[in-house]
Amino acid sequence: MSIGVGVRIGTLVSTAVVASNDPGSADPVVLVRDTILNQRKDGTTVLGGTEQLGAGREFAESWSGFVGRVGDPSGVAGTADTRYRAEDLVATSIRCLLQECEPLPDRGGRSGGAPDIVATYPSRWDSSTAALMQDSLVYAGLERVTLVSDAEAVSAWFESEIAALAGTLIGIYHVDDTGAAVTLVRSGVAAGRAFGFAGDGSSPSSRLATALGAFGWMPENLDAVVVTGDGEPATDKAAMMSIAAGIAEKLGVRCELGPGPEQSAALGAAILAAGFTSTSHTIVPIGLPPSHDVTEVFDTLGREKVAAETAAGVATADPETAVFAGESESRSSKRVLVGIAIVVVLAALAVLAYFLLL
């Protein structure tokens, strides 16, 4: 049995998932904690808020709001004004979640040993920020943890649970407190950087079109879009559903609002840790935890409209056919004009020859 552990430290909520992609395996075990790192008086740490840890507990110090500060050399101050680097606080938070997943089996990993662990990071991070995070994981004794972007993990979740074919082009539309980001993932690998949008007034569909255009792609090249969120925007499910429905309608593409929706990346990370790869794609769903909302699916409204018009006998011209038909008519007109010109020239030559012979 292949077992994987996925971890995501979010702005407000952090998630750990223990899952197996073997048929007939149990549903994933999901741990959800508020992203508040607490230090006890004995120096040990625990992740969570009052709701998870219970009221009346006293801590020497607590830190929050550190995920967005990774890479900031000034660090993050706790409630007692002790400063630590944000990346070290994230690494410690990952370790706290992994401790809650214990005991894990000795076997089940891809190499036959302990289960593999994959943690995600915000898709907006550049390579140097991700490298800082990797260094902090090593310093915390978590060198076993593999880092992937949120977008690549979400893509793995979609391809494992929903997609019918491998090698799909998926648009990940992410919304958080800093704005929106679009990442295009093809065959499980992010196509370049994430495109960030903050307060520019553009619509989600136009932002996706902008990202696609940077690679010479069109909206019809997309196989699907998955909408994810973090921070306060992720708590407004009605707004997230509205974003997904608008993308489906305007771009004519299938759009998914995954579970959470901030937890899709953690589920995808567990799927990757359990051995899923896009190139050897086989749909073996890990299943979704019963406590989570069902995945919202927004099928393209554009395709439904075309189907209805076709059923009603309304002709829909194929763009390529229309282009070739126009070219054919243009070429026919040109041939007629050339023929007339030739006849005129021959007549003129005949008249000239007649006068020369006189």
PDB file of C-alpha atoms in Angstrom, residues 67-244:
ATOM      1  CA  VAL A  67       3.394  32.936   5.862  1.00  0.00           C
ATOM      2  CA  GLY A  68       3.323  36.139   3.816  1.00  0.00           C
ATOM      3  CA  ARG A  69       6.548  37.317   5.452  1.00  0.00           C
ATOM      4  CA  VAL A  70       8.804  34.503   4.258  1.00  0.00           C
ATOM      5  CA  GLY A  71      12.008  36.047   2.913  1.00  0.00           C
ATOM      6  CA  ASP A  72      11.651  39.209   5.020  1.00  0.00           C
ATOM      7  CA  PRO A  73      15.003  39.636   6.850  1.00  0.00           C
ATOM      8  CA  SER A  74      13.351  41.601   9.664  1.00  0.00           C
ATOM      9  CA  GLY A  75      11.547  38.462  10.862  1.00  0.00           C
ATOM     10  CA  VAL A  76       8.211  38.208  12.642  1.00  0.00           C
ATOM     11  CA  ALA A  77       7.628  39.293  16.240  1.00  0.00           C
ATOM     12  CA  GLY A  78       5.601  37.145  18.619  1.00  0.00           C
ATOM     13  CA  THR A  79       3.286  38.228  21.409  1.00  0.00           C
ATOM     14  CA  ALA A  80       6.333  38.642  23.679  1.00  0.00           C
ATOM     15  CA  ASP A  81       8.223  40.491  20.916  1.00  0.00           C
ATOM     16  CA  THR A  82      10.629  37.618  20.202  1.00  0.00           C
ATOM     17  CA  ARG A  83      11.542  37.642  16.514  1.00  0.00           C
ATOM     18  CA  TYR A  84      12.112  34.658  14.272  1.00  0.00           C
ATOM     19  CA  ARG A  85      12.506  34.345  10.533  1.00  0.00           C
ATOM     20  CA  ALA A  86       9.150  33.651   8.916  1.00  0.00           C
ATOM     21  CA  GLU A  87      10.512  30.639   7.023  1.00  0.00           C
ATOM     22  CA  ASP A  88      11.648  29.092  10.318  1.00  0.00           C
ATOM     23  CA  LEU A  89       8.163  29.602  11.763  1.00  0.00           C
ATOM     24  CA  VAL A  90       6.668  27.877   8.698  1.00  0.00           C
ATOM     25  CA  ALA A  91       9.100  24.955   9.059  1.00  0.00           C
ATOM     26  CA  THR A  92       8.229  24.620  12.753  1.00  0.00           C
ATOM     27  CA  SER A  93       4.523  24.682  11.876  1.00  0.00           C
ATOM     28  CA  ILE A  94       5.062  21.843   9.383  1.00  0.00           C
ATOM     29  CA  ARG A  95       6.861  19.836  12.053  1.00  0.00           C
ATOM     30  CA  CYS A  96       3.965  20.407  14.487  1.00  0.00           C
ATOM     31  CA  LEU A  97       1.435  19.099  11.964  1.00  0.00           C
ATOM     32  CA  LEU A  98       3.587  16.067  11.165  1.00  0.00           C
ATOM     33  CA  GLN A  99       3.858  15.259  14.865  1.00  0.00           C
ATOM     34  CA  GLU A 100       0.064  15.188  15.012  1.00  0.00           C
ATOM     35  CA  CYS A 101       0.025  12.680  12.152  1.00  0.00           C
ATOM     36  CA  GLU A 102       2.030  10.201  14.230  1.00  0.00           C
ATOM     37  CA  PRO A 103       2.248   7.313  14.472  1.00  0.00           C
ATOM     38  CA  LEU A 104       2.881   6.712  10.780  1.00  0.00           C
ATOM     39  CA  PRO A 105       3.713   3.236   9.500  1.00  0.00           C
ATOM     40  CA  ASP A 106       7.313   2.216   8.864  1.00  0.00           C
ATOM     41  CA  ARG A 107       6.400   1.263   5.312  1.00  0.00           C
ATOM     42  CA  GLY A 108       4.251   2.704   2.574  1.00  0.00           C
ATOM     43  CA  GLY A 109       6.653   5.160   0.966  1.00  0.00           C
ATOM     44  CA  ARG A 110       7.563   5.034  -2.709  1.00  0.00           C
ATOM     45  CA  SER A 111      10.983   3.612  -1.847  1.00  0.00           C
ATOM     46  CA  GLY A 112       9.530   1.014   0.536  1.00  0.00           C
ATOM     47  CA  GLY A 113      10.335   2.925   3.729  1.00  0.00           C
ATOM     48  CA  ALA A 114       8.323   5.461   5.682  1.00  0.00           C
ATOM     49  CA  PRO A 115       5.612   7.428   3.826  1.00  0.00           C
ATOM     50  CA  ASP A 116       6.839  10.307   1.698  1.00  0.00           C
ATOM     51  CA  ILE A 117       5.966  13.879   2.681  1.00  0.00           C
ATOM     52  CA  VAL A 118       5.168  16.745   0.314  1.00  0.00           C
ATOM     53  CA  ALA A 119       4.596  20.310   1.492  1.00  0.00           C
ATOM     54  CA  THR A 120       3.326  23.149  -0.676  1.00  0.00           C
ATOM     55  CA  TYR A 121       4.272  26.798  -0.891  1.00  0.00           C
ATOM     56  CA  PRO A 122       2.472  29.794  -2.482  1.00  0.00           C
ATOM     57  CA  SER A 123       2.712  29.720  -6.271  1.00  0.00           C
ATOM     58  CA  ARG A 124       3.771  33.372  -6.306  1.00  0.00           C
ATOM     59  CA  TRP A 125       7.078  32.592  -4.612  1.00  0.00           C
ATOM     60  CA  ASP A 126      10.129  32.819  -6.831  1.00  0.00           C
ATOM     61  CA  SER A 127      12.873  30.202  -6.809  1.00  0.00           C
ATOM     62  CA  SER A 128      15.006  32.083  -4.272  1.00  0.00           C
ATOM     63  CA  THR A 129      12.139  32.259  -1.762  1.00  0.00           C
ATOM     64  CA  ALA A 130      11.425  28.555  -2.222  1.00  0.00           C
ATOM     65  CA  ALA A 131      15.140  27.872  -1.657  1.00  0.00           C
ATOM     66  CA  LEU A 132      15.011  29.805   1.646  1.00  0.00           C
ATOM     67  CA  MET A 133      12.095  27.622   2.690  1.00  0.00           C
ATOM     68  CA  GLN A 134      13.999  24.468   1.767  1.00  0.00           C
ATOM     69  CA  ASP A 135      16.997  25.597   3.825  1.00  0.00           C
ATOM     70  CA  SER A 136      14.750  26.170   6.845  1.00  0.00           C
ATOM     71  CA  LEU A 137      13.265  22.691   6.476  1.00  0.00           C
ATOM     72  CA  VAL A 138      16.767  21.174   6.496  1.00  0.00           C
ATOM     73  CA  TYR A 139      17.702  23.275   9.532  1.00  0.00           C
ATOM     74  CA  ALA A 140      14.560  21.997  11.305  1.00  0.00           C
ATOM     75  CA  GLY A 141      15.512  18.382  10.543  1.00  0.00           C
ATOM     76  CA  LEU A 142      12.848  18.011   7.842  1.00  0.00           C
ATOM     77  CA  GLU A 143      15.092  17.263   4.866  1.00  0.00           C
ATOM     78  CA  ARG A 144      12.698  14.414   3.945  1.00  0.00           C
ATOM     79  CA  VAL A 145      10.031  16.952   3.013  1.00  0.00           C
ATOM     80  CA  THR A 146       9.681  17.724  -0.709  1.00  0.00           C
ATOM     81  CA  LEU A 147       8.427  21.174  -1.700  1.00  0.00           C
ATOM     82  CA  VAL A 148       6.049  21.826  -4.603  1.00  0.00           C
ATOM     83  CA  SER A 149       3.973  24.858  -5.493  1.00  0.00           C
ATOM     84  CA  ASP A 150       0.314  25.089  -4.524  1.00  0.00           C
ATOM     85  CA  ALA A 151      -0.638  25.125  -8.203  1.00  0.00           C
ATOM     86  CA  GLU A 152       1.198  21.887  -9.009  1.00  0.00           C
ATOM     87  CA  ALA A 153      -0.409  20.179  -6.008  1.00  0.00           C
ATOM     88  CA  VAL A 154      -3.883  21.404  -6.970  1.00  0.00           C
ATOM     89  CA  SER A 155      -3.279  20.160 -10.512  1.00  0.00           C
ATOM     90  CA  ALA A 156      -2.376  16.714  -9.123  1.00  0.00           C
ATOM     91  CA  TRP A 157      -5.608  16.702  -7.117  1.00  0.00           C
ATOM     92  CA  PHE A 158      -7.621  17.531 -10.249  1.00  0.00           C
ATOM     93  CA  GLU A 159      -5.869  15.010 -12.482  1.00  0.00           C
ATOM     94  CA  SER A 160      -6.065  12.220  -9.906  1.00  0.00           C
ATOM     95  CA  GLU A 161      -9.660  12.769  -8.838  1.00  0.00           C
ATOM     96  CA  ILE A 162     -11.466  14.246 -11.835  1.00  0.00           C
ATOM     97  CA  ALA A 163      -9.592  14.473 -15.151  1.00  0.00           C
ATOM     98  CA  ALA A 164     -10.257  11.808 -17.743  1.00  0.00           C
ATOM     99  CA  LEU A 165      -6.952  12.143 -19.608  1.00  0.00           C
ATOM    100  CA  ALA A 166      -3.335  12.789 -18.730  1.00  0.00           C
ATOM    101  CA  GLY A 167      -1.334  15.749 -19.960  1.00  0.00           C
ATOM    102  CA  THR A 168      -4.076  18.300 -19.488  1.00  0.00           C
ATOM    103  CA  LEU A 169      -3.590  22.078 -19.429  1.00  0.00           C
ATOM    104  CA  ILE A 170      -5.113  23.389 -16.222  1.00  0.00           C
ATOM    105  CA  GLY A 171      -5.491  26.969 -15.103  1.00  0.00           C
ATOM    106  CA  ILE A 172      -5.228  27.531 -11.347  1.00  0.00           C
ATOM    107  CA  TYR A 173      -6.996  30.739 -10.315  1.00  0.00           C
ATOM    108  CA  HIS A 174      -6.003  31.584  -6.744  1.00  0.00           C
ATOM    109  CA  VAL A 175      -7.477  34.354  -4.587  1.00  0.00           C
ATOM    110  CA  ASP A 176      -6.071  35.556  -1.263  1.00  0.00           C
ATOM    111  CA  ASP A 177      -5.679  38.718   0.809  1.00  0.00           C
ATOM    112  CA  THR A 178      -3.042  40.149  -1.547  1.00  0.00           C
ATOM    113  CA  GLY A 179      -5.074  39.745  -4.741  1.00  0.00           C
ATOM    114  CA  ALA A 180      -5.283  37.028  -7.377  1.00  0.00           C
ATOM    115  CA  ALA A 181      -2.732  34.809  -9.102  1.00  0.00           C
ATOM    116  CA  VAL A 182      -3.003  32.670 -12.229  1.00  0.00           C
ATOM    117  CA  THR A 183      -0.741  29.669 -12.791  1.00  0.00           C
ATOM    118  CA  LEU A 184      -0.928  27.417 -15.842  1.00  0.00           C
ATOM    119  CA  VAL A 185       0.019  23.789 -15.235  1.00  0.00           C
ATOM    120  CA  ARG A 186       0.669  21.413 -18.124  1.00  0.00           C
ATOM    121  CA  SER A 187       1.252  17.704 -17.534  1.00  0.00           C
ATOM    122  CA  GLY A 188       1.751  18.367 -13.837  1.00  0.00           C
ATOM    123  CA  VAL A 189       4.442  21.046 -14.269  1.00  0.00           C
ATOM    124  CA  ALA A 190       3.882  24.786 -13.870  1.00  0.00           C
ATOM    125  CA  ALA A 191       4.404  26.634 -17.145  1.00  0.00           C
ATOM    126  CA  GLY A 192       6.665  29.418 -15.990  1.00  0.00           C
ATOM    127  CA  ARG A 193       5.839  31.893 -13.258  1.00  0.00           C
ATOM    128  CA  ALA A 194       2.539  32.737 -11.651  1.00  0.00           C
ATOM    129  CA  PHE A 195       0.833  35.892 -12.910  1.00  0.00           C
ATOM    130  CA  GLY A 196      -0.128  38.185 -10.046  1.00  0.00           C
ATOM    131  CA  PHE A 197      -3.029  40.640 -10.178  1.00  0.00           C
ATOM    132  CA  ALA A 198      -3.733  43.087  -7.365  1.00  0.00           C
ATOM    133  CA  GLY A 199      -6.477  45.691  -7.628  1.00  0.00           C
ATOM    134  CA  ASP A 200      -6.232  46.209 -11.399  1.00  0.00           C
ATOM    135  CA  GLY A 201     -10.007  45.965 -11.818  1.00  0.00           C
ATOM    136  CA  SER A 202      -9.846  43.181 -14.415  1.00  0.00           C
ATOM    137  CA  SER A 203     -12.152  40.164 -14.314  1.00  0.00           C
ATOM    138  CA  PRO A 204     -11.007  36.600 -13.489  1.00  0.00           C
ATOM    139  CA  SER A 205     -11.650  35.500 -17.079  1.00  0.00           C
ATOM    140  CA  SER A 206      -9.549  38.332 -18.549  1.00  0.00           C
ATOM    141  CA  ARG A 207      -6.732  37.527 -16.115  1.00  0.00           C
ATOM    142  CA  LEU A 208      -6.741  33.922 -17.273  1.00  0.00           C
ATOM    143  CA  ALA A 209      -6.755  35.096 -20.905  1.00  0.00           C
ATOM    144  CA  THR A 210      -3.751  37.344 -20.189  1.00  0.00           C
ATOM    145  CA  ALA A 211      -1.773  34.447 -18.702  1.00  0.00           C
ATOM    146  CA  LEU A 212      -2.676  32.182 -21.613  1.00  0.00           C
ATOM    147  CA  GLY A 213      -1.717  34.832 -24.165  1.00  0.00           C
ATOM    148  CA  ALA A 214       1.777  35.106 -22.672  1.00  0.00           C
ATOM    149  CA  PHE A 215       2.400  31.551 -23.895  1.00  0.00           C
ATOM    150  CA  GLY A 216       0.529  31.899 -27.174  1.00  0.00           C
ATOM    151  CA  TRP A 217      -2.427  29.877 -25.892  1.00  0.00           C
ATOM    152  CA  MET A 218      -6.130  30.592 -26.203  1.00  0.00           C
ATOM    153  CA  PRO A 219      -8.938  29.914 -23.684  1.00  0.00           C
ATOM    154  CA  GLU A 220     -10.053  26.952 -25.791  1.00  0.00           C
ATOM    155  CA  ASN A 221      -6.675  25.312 -25.094  1.00  0.00           C
ATOM    156  CA  LEU A 222      -7.639  24.970 -21.422  1.00  0.00           C
ATOM    157  CA  ASP A 223      -8.987  21.638 -20.260  1.00  0.00           C
ATOM    158  CA  ALA A 224     -10.222  23.051 -16.951  1.00  0.00           C
ATOM    159  CA  VAL A 225      -9.819  25.790 -14.376  1.00  0.00           C
ATOM    160  CA  VAL A 226      -9.599  25.138 -10.633  1.00  0.00           C
ATOM    161  CA  VAL A 227     -10.411  28.006  -8.275  1.00  0.00           C
ATOM    162  CA  THR A 228      -8.595  28.026  -4.928  1.00  0.00           C
ATOM    163  CA  GLY A 229      -8.338  30.500  -2.082  1.00  0.00           C
ATOM    164  CA  ASP A 230      -6.491  31.415   1.080  1.00  0.00           C
ATOM    165  CA  GLY A 231      -6.995  33.857   3.932  1.00  0.00           C
ATOM    166  CA  GLU A 232     -10.250  35.767   4.278  1.00  0.00           C
ATOM    167  CA  PRO A 233     -11.399  35.297   0.629  1.00  0.00           C
ATOM    168  CA  ALA A 234     -11.422  31.507   1.116  1.00  0.00           C
ATOM    169  CA  THR A 235     -13.964  31.851   3.922  1.00  0.00           C
ATOM    170  CA  ASP A 236     -16.538  33.462   1.594  1.00  0.00           C
ATOM    171  CA  LYS A 237     -17.834  30.427  -0.260  1.00  0.00           C
ATOM    172  CA  ALA A 238     -20.551  32.372  -2.099  1.00  0.00           C
ATOM    173  CA  ALA A 239     -17.935  34.725  -3.579  1.00  0.00           C
ATOM    174  CA  MET A 240     -15.679  31.808  -4.550  1.00  0.00           C
ATOM    175  CA  MET A 241     -18.593  30.043  -6.250  1.00  0.00           C
ATOM    176  CA  SER A 242     -19.413  33.241  -8.123  1.00  0.00           C
ATOM    177  CA  ILE A 243     -15.837  33.456  -9.428  1.00  0.00           C
ATOM    178  CA  ALA A 244     -15.932  29.851 -10.640  1.00  0.00           C
TER     179      ALA A 244
END
